[in-house]
Amino acid sequence: MDEMDPFEARLLFGNMLDNLTGAQPTIDRVSGFALKHTAMADDLLDCIADKLDKLQVPPRLNLLFVVDAILISSNRSSSQTWADLIKKNIVATVTAVIPETPGGDSNVPQVRKVVSGWKRKSVFDKGIMEKLDKLLGKRSGGATSESGMRHEDILKRIEEDRERHKRHKEDVWIRPAGEVPENELELYWETASDFNDADWQEITVENEEYQQERQLAEIVRRSM
């Protein structure tokens, strides 16, 4: 079978991004295509950047989920190709997903979880993680009507978030291929800290999401 040329790859990948949703199967399909064509990583990342500029703020989160899926999969195989390319613009990418607007606020809780996963798996170096932590700061939020999202879109996102959370819990224990068991222990030993402001912040985010789900569930109940 002939190798796909860059133009064809960009065209197909762009079409896939046009049909991207927050559902895990679509994220897996897009990230799987990217990983299969790592030789064209630069071109495919350009497609993601172009799409990021054109989308309204709330659905930009789905593009970050694609980037996250690519990073996690490549990290499992101990491949640095994607991480080395993505890290060049990752701060700008996250900034575009969480601008200081109602739409950006709606993306903050999920972005915080994604960034937490990168930190736990040491996907990026300390300098980049510090920039991302500073970017997120003490911001909080969630999907609301004020973010410009329709009621049905908010409910859809909540359901997609639940499914993603299940996948996230399964992924927590996956370590890079070929890792020496002692390395995992050393990582937790070095990175574990006393209960601090960051922990309080994470609890606050989880509580906000819980309260939001309760409120939306009540709205749905009353509308039935």
PDB file of C-alpha atoms in Angstrom:
ATOM      1  CA  MET A   1       0.000   0.000   0.000  1.00  0.00           C
ATOM      2  CA  ASP A   2       1.378   3.418  -0.994  1.00  0.00           C
ATOM      3  CA  GLU A   3       2.332   5.854   1.754  1.00  0.00           C
ATOM      4  CA  MET A   4      -0.217   8.624   2.232  1.00  0.00           C
ATOM      5  CA  ASP A   5       1.120  11.984   1.079  1.00  0.00           C
ATOM      6  CA  PRO A   6       1.004  15.035   3.407  1.00  0.00           C
ATOM      7  CA  PHE A   7      -1.737  16.782   1.429  1.00  0.00           C
ATOM      8  CA  GLU A   8      -4.027  13.761   1.612  1.00  0.00           C
ATOM      9  CA  ALA A   9      -3.241  13.285   5.300  1.00  0.00           C
ATOM     10  CA  ARG A  10      -4.088  16.915   6.092  1.00  0.00           C
ATOM     11  CA  LEU A  11      -7.326  16.660   4.125  1.00  0.00           C
ATOM     12  CA  LEU A  12      -8.474  13.488   5.873  1.00  0.00           C
ATOM     13  CA  PHE A  13      -7.366  14.706   9.287  1.00  0.00           C
ATOM     14  CA  GLY A  14      -9.099  18.041   8.765  1.00  0.00           C
ATOM     15  CA  ASN A  15     -12.349  16.263   7.916  1.00  0.00           C
ATOM     16  CA  MET A  16     -12.017  14.173  11.058  1.00  0.00           C
ATOM     17  CA  LEU A  17     -11.517  17.306  13.144  1.00  0.00           C
ATOM     18  CA  ASP A  18     -14.623  18.833  11.562  1.00  0.00           C
ATOM     19  CA  ASN A  19     -16.641  15.904  12.913  1.00  0.00           C
ATOM     20  CA  LEU A  20     -14.917  15.754  16.292  1.00  0.00           C
ATOM     21  CA  THR A  21     -17.080  15.681  19.421  1.00  0.00           C
ATOM     22  CA  GLY A  22     -16.333  15.120  23.081  1.00  0.00           C
ATOM     23  CA  ALA A  23     -17.309  11.452  22.780  1.00  0.00           C
ATOM     24  CA  GLN A  24     -14.366   9.167  23.491  1.00  0.00           C
ATOM     25  CA  PRO A  25     -14.722   7.064  20.299  1.00  0.00           C
ATOM     26  CA  THR A  26     -14.278  10.136  18.086  1.00  0.00           C
ATOM     27  CA  ILE A  27     -11.300  11.302  20.154  1.00  0.00           C
ATOM     28  CA  ASP A  28      -9.737   7.843  19.887  1.00  0.00           C
ATOM     29  CA  ARG A  29     -10.318   7.774  16.133  1.00  0.00           C
ATOM     30  CA  VAL A  30      -8.671  11.155  15.541  1.00  0.00           C
ATOM     31  CA  SER A  31      -5.738  10.518  17.883  1.00  0.00           C
ATOM     32  CA  GLY A  32      -5.287   7.034  16.412  1.00  0.00           C
ATOM     33  CA  PHE A  33      -4.978   8.499  12.925  1.00  0.00           C
ATOM     34  CA  ALA A  34      -2.381  10.974  14.175  1.00  0.00           C
ATOM     35  CA  LEU A  35      -0.333   8.278  15.895  1.00  0.00           C
ATOM     36  CA  LYS A  36      -0.471   6.087  12.801  1.00  0.00           C
ATOM     37  CA  HIS A  37       0.985   8.944  10.754  1.00  0.00           C
ATOM     38  CA  THR A  38       3.612  10.218  13.171  1.00  0.00           C
ATOM     39  CA  ALA A  39       5.910  10.952  10.229  1.00  0.00           C
ATOM     40  CA  MET A  40       3.512  13.792   9.359  1.00  0.00           C
ATOM     41  CA  ALA A  41       3.150  15.064  12.913  1.00  0.00           C
ATOM     42  CA  ASP A  42       4.076  18.642  11.983  1.00  0.00           C
ATOM     43  CA  ASP A  43       1.359  18.810   9.336  1.00  0.00           C
ATOM     44  CA  LEU A  44      -1.264  17.270  11.603  1.00  0.00           C
ATOM     45  CA  LEU A  45      -0.441  19.642  14.456  1.00  0.00           C
ATOM     46  CA  ASP A  46      -0.877  22.533  12.027  1.00  0.00           C
ATOM     47  CA  CYS A  47      -4.373  21.202  11.299  1.00  0.00           C
ATOM     48  CA  ILE A  48      -5.181  21.187  15.010  1.00  0.00           C
ATOM     49  CA  ALA A  49      -3.861  24.740  15.414  1.00  0.00           C
ATOM     50  CA  ASP A  50      -5.911  25.970  12.441  1.00  0.00           C
ATOM     51  CA  LYS A  51      -9.053  24.334  13.800  1.00  0.00           C
ATOM     52  CA  LEU A  52      -8.405  25.796  17.248  1.00  0.00           C
ATOM     53  CA  ASP A  53      -8.454  29.311  15.792  1.00  0.00           C
ATOM     54  CA  LYS A  54     -11.744  28.751  13.963  1.00  0.00           C
ATOM     55  CA  LEU A  55     -13.795  27.094  16.706  1.00  0.00           C
ATOM     56  CA  GLN A  56     -15.895  28.795  19.339  1.00  0.00           C
ATOM     57  CA  VAL A  57     -14.361  28.456  22.790  1.00  0.00           C
ATOM     58  CA  PRO A  58     -16.318  25.563  24.433  1.00  0.00           C
ATOM     59  CA  PRO A  59     -15.640  22.935  21.708  1.00  0.00           C
ATOM     60  CA  ARG A  60     -11.929  23.797  21.679  1.00  0.00           C
ATOM     61  CA  LEU A  61     -11.769  21.496  24.683  1.00  0.00           C
ATOM     62  CA  ASN A  62     -12.273  18.511  22.376  1.00  0.00           C
ATOM     63  CA  LEU A  63      -9.080  19.390  20.505  1.00  0.00           C
ATOM     64  CA  LEU A  64      -7.184  19.395  23.781  1.00  0.00           C
ATOM     65  CA  PHE A  65      -8.589  15.939  24.494  1.00  0.00           C
ATOM     66  CA  VAL A  66      -7.129  14.791  21.165  1.00  0.00           C
ATOM     67  CA  VAL A  67      -3.740  16.262  22.067  1.00  0.00           C
ATOM     68  CA  ASP A  68      -3.956  14.560  25.454  1.00  0.00           C
ATOM     69  CA  ALA A  69      -4.811  11.189  23.902  1.00  0.00           C
ATOM     70  CA  ILE A  70      -1.845  11.486  21.537  1.00  0.00           C
ATOM     71  CA  LEU A  71       0.504  12.382  24.384  1.00  0.00           C
ATOM     72  CA  ILE A  72      -0.651   9.591  26.679  1.00  0.00           C
ATOM     73  CA  SER A  73      -0.461   6.941  23.952  1.00  0.00           C
ATOM     74  CA  SER A  74       2.986   8.038  22.800  1.00  0.00           C
ATOM     75  CA  ASN A  75       4.147   8.171  26.426  1.00  0.00           C
ATOM     76  CA  ARG A  76       3.141   4.533  26.888  1.00  0.00           C
ATOM     77  CA  SER A  77       5.344   3.534  23.971  1.00  0.00           C
ATOM     78  CA  SER A  78       8.220   5.709  25.245  1.00  0.00           C
ATOM     79  CA  SER A  79       8.123   7.741  22.017  1.00  0.00           C
ATOM     80  CA  GLN A  80       9.101  11.399  22.353  1.00  0.00           C
ATOM     81  CA  THR A  81       8.265  12.525  18.820  1.00  0.00           C
ATOM     82  CA  TRP A  82       4.836  13.935  19.598  1.00  0.00           C
ATOM     83  CA  ALA A  83       5.739  15.287  23.043  1.00  0.00           C
ATOM     84  CA  ASP A  84       8.744  17.148  21.630  1.00  0.00           C
ATOM     85  CA  LEU A  85       6.583  18.800  18.970  1.00  0.00           C
ATOM     86  CA  ILE A  86       3.540  19.507  21.124  1.00  0.00           C
ATOM     87  CA  LYS A  87       5.504  21.074  23.975  1.00  0.00           C
ATOM     88  CA  LYS A  88       6.609  23.939  21.714  1.00  0.00           C
ATOM     89  CA  ASN A  89       3.094  25.409  21.694  1.00  0.00           C
ATOM     90  CA  ILE A  90       1.283  23.641  24.517  1.00  0.00           C
ATOM     91  CA  VAL A  91       1.013  26.744  26.706  1.00  0.00           C
ATOM     92  CA  ALA A  92      -0.509  28.715  23.818  1.00  0.00           C
ATOM     93  CA  THR A  93      -2.854  25.809  23.075  1.00  0.00           C
ATOM     94  CA  VAL A  94      -4.133  25.620  26.645  1.00  0.00           C
ATOM     95  CA  THR A  95      -4.452  29.419  26.733  1.00  0.00           C
ATOM     96  CA  ALA A  96      -6.711  29.265  23.677  1.00  0.00           C
ATOM     97  CA  VAL A  97      -8.906  26.634  25.339  1.00  0.00           C
ATOM     98  CA  ILE A  98      -9.404  28.593  28.582  1.00  0.00           C
ATOM     99  CA  PRO A  99      -9.534  32.308  27.731  1.00  0.00           C
ATOM    100  CA  GLU A 100     -10.926  34.469  30.516  1.00  0.00           C
ATOM    101  CA  THR A 101     -14.464  34.386  29.173  1.00  0.00           C
ATOM    102  CA  PRO A 102     -17.568  32.417  30.222  1.00  0.00           C
ATOM    103  CA  GLY A 103     -16.765  29.918  27.472  1.00  0.00           C
ATOM    104  CA  GLY A 104     -13.212  29.565  28.724  1.00  0.00           C
ATOM    105  CA  ASP A 105     -14.408  29.169  32.297  1.00  0.00           C
ATOM    106  CA  SER A 106     -16.608  26.273  31.201  1.00  0.00           C
ATOM    107  CA  ASN A 107     -13.488  24.416  30.044  1.00  0.00           C
ATOM    108  CA  VAL A 108     -11.350  25.007  33.136  1.00  0.00           C
ATOM    109  CA  PRO A 109     -12.341  21.955  35.259  1.00  0.00           C
ATOM    110  CA  GLN A 110     -11.594  19.466  32.484  1.00  0.00           C
ATOM    111  CA  VAL A 111      -8.396  21.235  31.451  1.00  0.00           C
ATOM    112  CA  ARG A 112      -7.221  21.082  35.052  1.00  0.00           C
ATOM    113  CA  LYS A 113      -7.732  17.310  35.039  1.00  0.00           C
ATOM    114  CA  VAL A 114      -5.829  16.940  31.774  1.00  0.00           C
ATOM    115  CA  VAL A 115      -2.906  19.000  33.053  1.00  0.00           C
ATOM    116  CA  SER A 116      -2.900  17.015  36.297  1.00  0.00           C
ATOM    117  CA  GLY A 117      -2.526  13.835  34.254  1.00  0.00           C
ATOM    118  CA  TRP A 118       0.446  15.280  32.379  1.00  0.00           C
ATOM    119  CA  LYS A 119       2.091  16.190  35.649  1.00  0.00           C
ATOM    120  CA  ARG A 120       1.514  12.752  37.119  1.00  0.00           C
ATOM    121  CA  LYS A 121       2.994  11.027  34.068  1.00  0.00           C
ATOM    122  CA  SER A 122       5.870  13.525  33.678  1.00  0.00           C
ATOM    123  CA  VAL A 123       4.868  14.243  30.079  1.00  0.00           C
ATOM    124  CA  PHE A 124       6.481  17.703  30.126  1.00  0.00           C
ATOM    125  CA  ASP A 125       9.380  19.172  32.038  1.00  0.00           C
ATOM    126  CA  LYS A 126       8.987  21.159  35.238  1.00  0.00           C
ATOM    127  CA  GLY A 127       9.248  24.525  33.484  1.00  0.00           C
ATOM    128  CA  ILE A 128       6.285  23.868  31.197  1.00  0.00           C
ATOM    129  CA  MET A 129       4.195  22.441  34.020  1.00  0.00           C
ATOM    130  CA  GLU A 130       4.843  25.531  36.136  1.00  0.00           C
ATOM    131  CA  LYS A 131       3.615  27.732  33.277  1.00  0.00           C
ATOM    132  CA  LEU A 132       0.460  25.639  32.918  1.00  0.00           C
ATOM    133  CA  ASP A 133      -0.184  25.681  36.666  1.00  0.00           C
ATOM    134  CA  LYS A 134       0.218  29.460  36.677  1.00  0.00           C
ATOM    135  CA  LEU A 135      -2.139  29.752  33.719  1.00  0.00           C
ATOM    136  CA  LEU A 136      -4.843  27.796  35.516  1.00  0.00           C
ATOM    137  CA  GLY A 137      -4.162  29.554  38.814  1.00  0.00           C
ATOM    138  CA  LYS A 138      -7.211  29.572  41.049  1.00  0.00           C
ATOM    139  CA  ARG A 139      -9.689  29.687  38.197  1.00  0.00           C
ATOM    140  CA  SER A 140     -12.774  27.536  38.422  1.00  0.00           C
ATOM    141  CA  GLY A 141     -15.921  27.142  36.403  1.00  0.00           C
ATOM    142  CA  GLY A 142     -18.109  24.693  34.577  1.00  0.00           C
ATOM    143  CA  ALA A 143     -20.494  24.309  31.656  1.00  0.00           C
ATOM    144  CA  THR A 144     -23.395  26.742  32.095  1.00  0.00           C
ATOM    145  CA  SER A 145     -25.820  28.614  29.871  1.00  0.00           C
ATOM    146  CA  GLU A 146     -23.688  31.722  30.411  1.00  0.00           C
ATOM    147  CA  SER A 147     -20.874  30.032  28.486  1.00  0.00           C
ATOM    148  CA  GLY A 148     -22.988  30.151  25.328  1.00  0.00           C
ATOM    149  CA  MET A 149     -23.716  26.422  25.426  1.00  0.00           C
ATOM    150  CA  ARG A 150     -27.216  25.155  24.765  1.00  0.00           C
ATOM    151  CA  HIS A 151     -28.997  23.180  27.454  1.00  0.00           C
ATOM    152  CA  GLU A 152     -28.735  19.926  25.489  1.00  0.00           C
ATOM    153  CA  ASP A 153     -25.027  20.552  24.832  1.00  0.00           C
ATOM    154  CA  ILE A 154     -24.408  21.000  28.552  1.00  0.00           C
ATOM    155  CA  LEU A 155     -26.119  17.694  29.317  1.00  0.00           C
ATOM    156  CA  LYS A 156     -24.162  16.000  26.529  1.00  0.00           C
ATOM    157  CA  ARG A 157     -20.877  17.319  27.903  1.00  0.00           C
ATOM    158  CA  ILE A 158     -21.703  16.067  31.388  1.00  0.00           C
ATOM    159  CA  GLU A 159     -22.354  12.576  30.027  1.00  0.00           C
ATOM    160  CA  GLU A 160     -19.137  12.657  27.996  1.00  0.00           C
ATOM    161  CA  ASP A 161     -17.230  13.848  31.060  1.00  0.00           C
ATOM    162  CA  ARG A 162     -18.546  10.902  33.054  1.00  0.00           C
ATOM    163  CA  GLU A 163     -17.338   8.443  30.425  1.00  0.00           C
ATOM    164  CA  ARG A 164     -13.975  10.181  30.215  1.00  0.00           C
ATOM    165  CA  HIS A 165     -13.635  10.082  33.990  1.00  0.00           C
ATOM    166  CA  LYS A 166     -14.092   6.303  33.912  1.00  0.00           C
ATOM    167  CA  ARG A 167     -11.375   6.004  31.279  1.00  0.00           C
ATOM    168  CA  HIS A 168      -9.153   8.325  33.286  1.00  0.00           C
ATOM    169  CA  LYS A 169      -9.422   6.136  36.380  1.00  0.00           C
ATOM    170  CA  GLU A 170      -8.418   3.117  34.305  1.00  0.00           C
ATOM    171  CA  ASP A 171      -5.473   5.019  32.849  1.00  0.00           C
ATOM    172  CA  VAL A 172      -4.095   6.241  36.180  1.00  0.00           C
ATOM    173  CA  TRP A 173      -2.130   3.056  36.796  1.00  0.00           C
ATOM    174  CA  ILE A 174      -0.664   2.695  33.307  1.00  0.00           C
ATOM    175  CA  ARG A 175       3.076   3.370  33.281  1.00  0.00           C
ATOM    176  CA  PRO A 176       5.544   3.791  30.369  1.00  0.00           C
ATOM    177  CA  ALA A 177       6.668   0.624  28.598  1.00  0.00           C
ATOM    178  CA  GLY A 178       9.909  -0.811  29.951  1.00  0.00           C
ATOM    179  CA  GLU A 179       9.840   1.257  33.132  1.00  0.00           C
ATOM    180  CA  VAL A 180      11.691  -0.219  36.096  1.00  0.00           C
ATOM    181  CA  PRO A 181       9.137  -0.805  38.921  1.00  0.00           C
ATOM    182  CA  GLU A 182      11.246   1.150  41.389  1.00  0.00           C
ATOM    183  CA  ASN A 183      10.940   4.244  39.187  1.00  0.00           C
ATOM    184  CA  GLU A 184       7.222   4.500  39.875  1.00  0.00           C
ATOM    185  CA  LEU A 185       7.832   4.346  43.620  1.00  0.00           C
ATOM    186  CA  GLU A 186      10.531   6.993  43.359  1.00  0.00           C
ATOM    187  CA  LEU A 187       8.227   9.235  41.314  1.00  0.00           C
ATOM    188  CA  TYR A 188       5.472   9.131  43.923  1.00  0.00           C
ATOM    189  CA  TRP A 189       8.013   9.553  46.711  1.00  0.00           C
ATOM    190  CA  GLU A 190       9.460  12.666  45.081  1.00  0.00           C
ATOM    191  CA  THR A 191       6.187  14.239  43.923  1.00  0.00           C
ATOM    192  CA  ALA A 192       3.911  13.480  46.882  1.00  0.00           C
ATOM    193  CA  SER A 193       3.461  16.471  49.140  1.00  0.00           C
ATOM    194  CA  ASP A 194       1.585  17.555  52.223  1.00  0.00           C
ATOM    195  CA  PHE A 195      -2.043  18.553  51.832  1.00  0.00           C
ATOM    196  CA  ASN A 196      -1.877  22.053  50.361  1.00  0.00           C
ATOM    197  CA  ASP A 197      -3.768  24.771  48.474  1.00  0.00           C
ATOM    198  CA  ALA A 198      -3.655  22.763  45.237  1.00  0.00           C
ATOM    199  CA  ASP A 199      -5.499  19.915  46.948  1.00  0.00           C
ATOM    200  CA  TRP A 200      -8.143  22.305  48.249  1.00  0.00           C
ATOM    201  CA  GLN A 201      -8.491  23.696  44.747  1.00  0.00           C
ATOM    202  CA  GLU A 202      -9.018  20.252  43.249  1.00  0.00           C
ATOM    203  CA  ILE A 203     -11.643  19.469  45.879  1.00  0.00           C
ATOM    204  CA  THR A 204     -13.372  22.749  45.037  1.00  0.00           C
ATOM    205  CA  VAL A 205     -13.431  21.902  41.323  1.00  0.00           C
ATOM    206  CA  GLU A 206     -14.865  18.443  41.974  1.00  0.00           C
ATOM    207  CA  ASN A 207     -17.502  19.934  44.271  1.00  0.00           C
ATOM    208  CA  GLU A 208     -18.468  22.542  41.671  1.00  0.00           C
ATOM    209  CA  GLU A 209     -18.931  19.836  39.056  1.00  0.00           C
ATOM    210  CA  TYR A 210     -21.044  17.800  41.463  1.00  0.00           C
ATOM    211  CA  GLN A 211     -23.249  20.782  42.306  1.00  0.00           C
ATOM    212  CA  GLN A 212     -23.604  21.620  38.636  1.00  0.00           C
ATOM    213  CA  GLU A 213     -24.736  18.089  37.808  1.00  0.00           C
ATOM    214  CA  ARG A 214     -27.303  18.234  40.604  1.00  0.00           C
ATOM    215  CA  GLN A 215     -28.684  21.541  39.346  1.00  0.00           C
ATOM    216  CA  LEU A 216     -28.930  20.321  35.761  1.00  0.00           C
ATOM    217  CA  ALA A 217     -30.521  17.062  36.851  1.00  0.00           C
ATOM    218  CA  GLU A 218     -33.144  19.088  38.702  1.00  0.00           C
ATOM    219  CA  ILE A 219     -33.777  21.202  35.597  1.00  0.00           C
ATOM    220  CA  VAL A 220     -34.262  18.063  33.515  1.00  0.00           C
ATOM    221  CA  ARG A 221     -36.576  16.554  36.137  1.00  0.00           C
ATOM    222  CA  ARG A 222     -38.771  19.651  36.167  1.00  0.00           C
ATOM    223  CA  SER A 223     -38.953  19.775  32.378  1.00  0.00           C
ATOM    224  CA  MET A 224     -40.222  16.200  32.118  1.00  0.00           C
TER     225      MET A 224
END
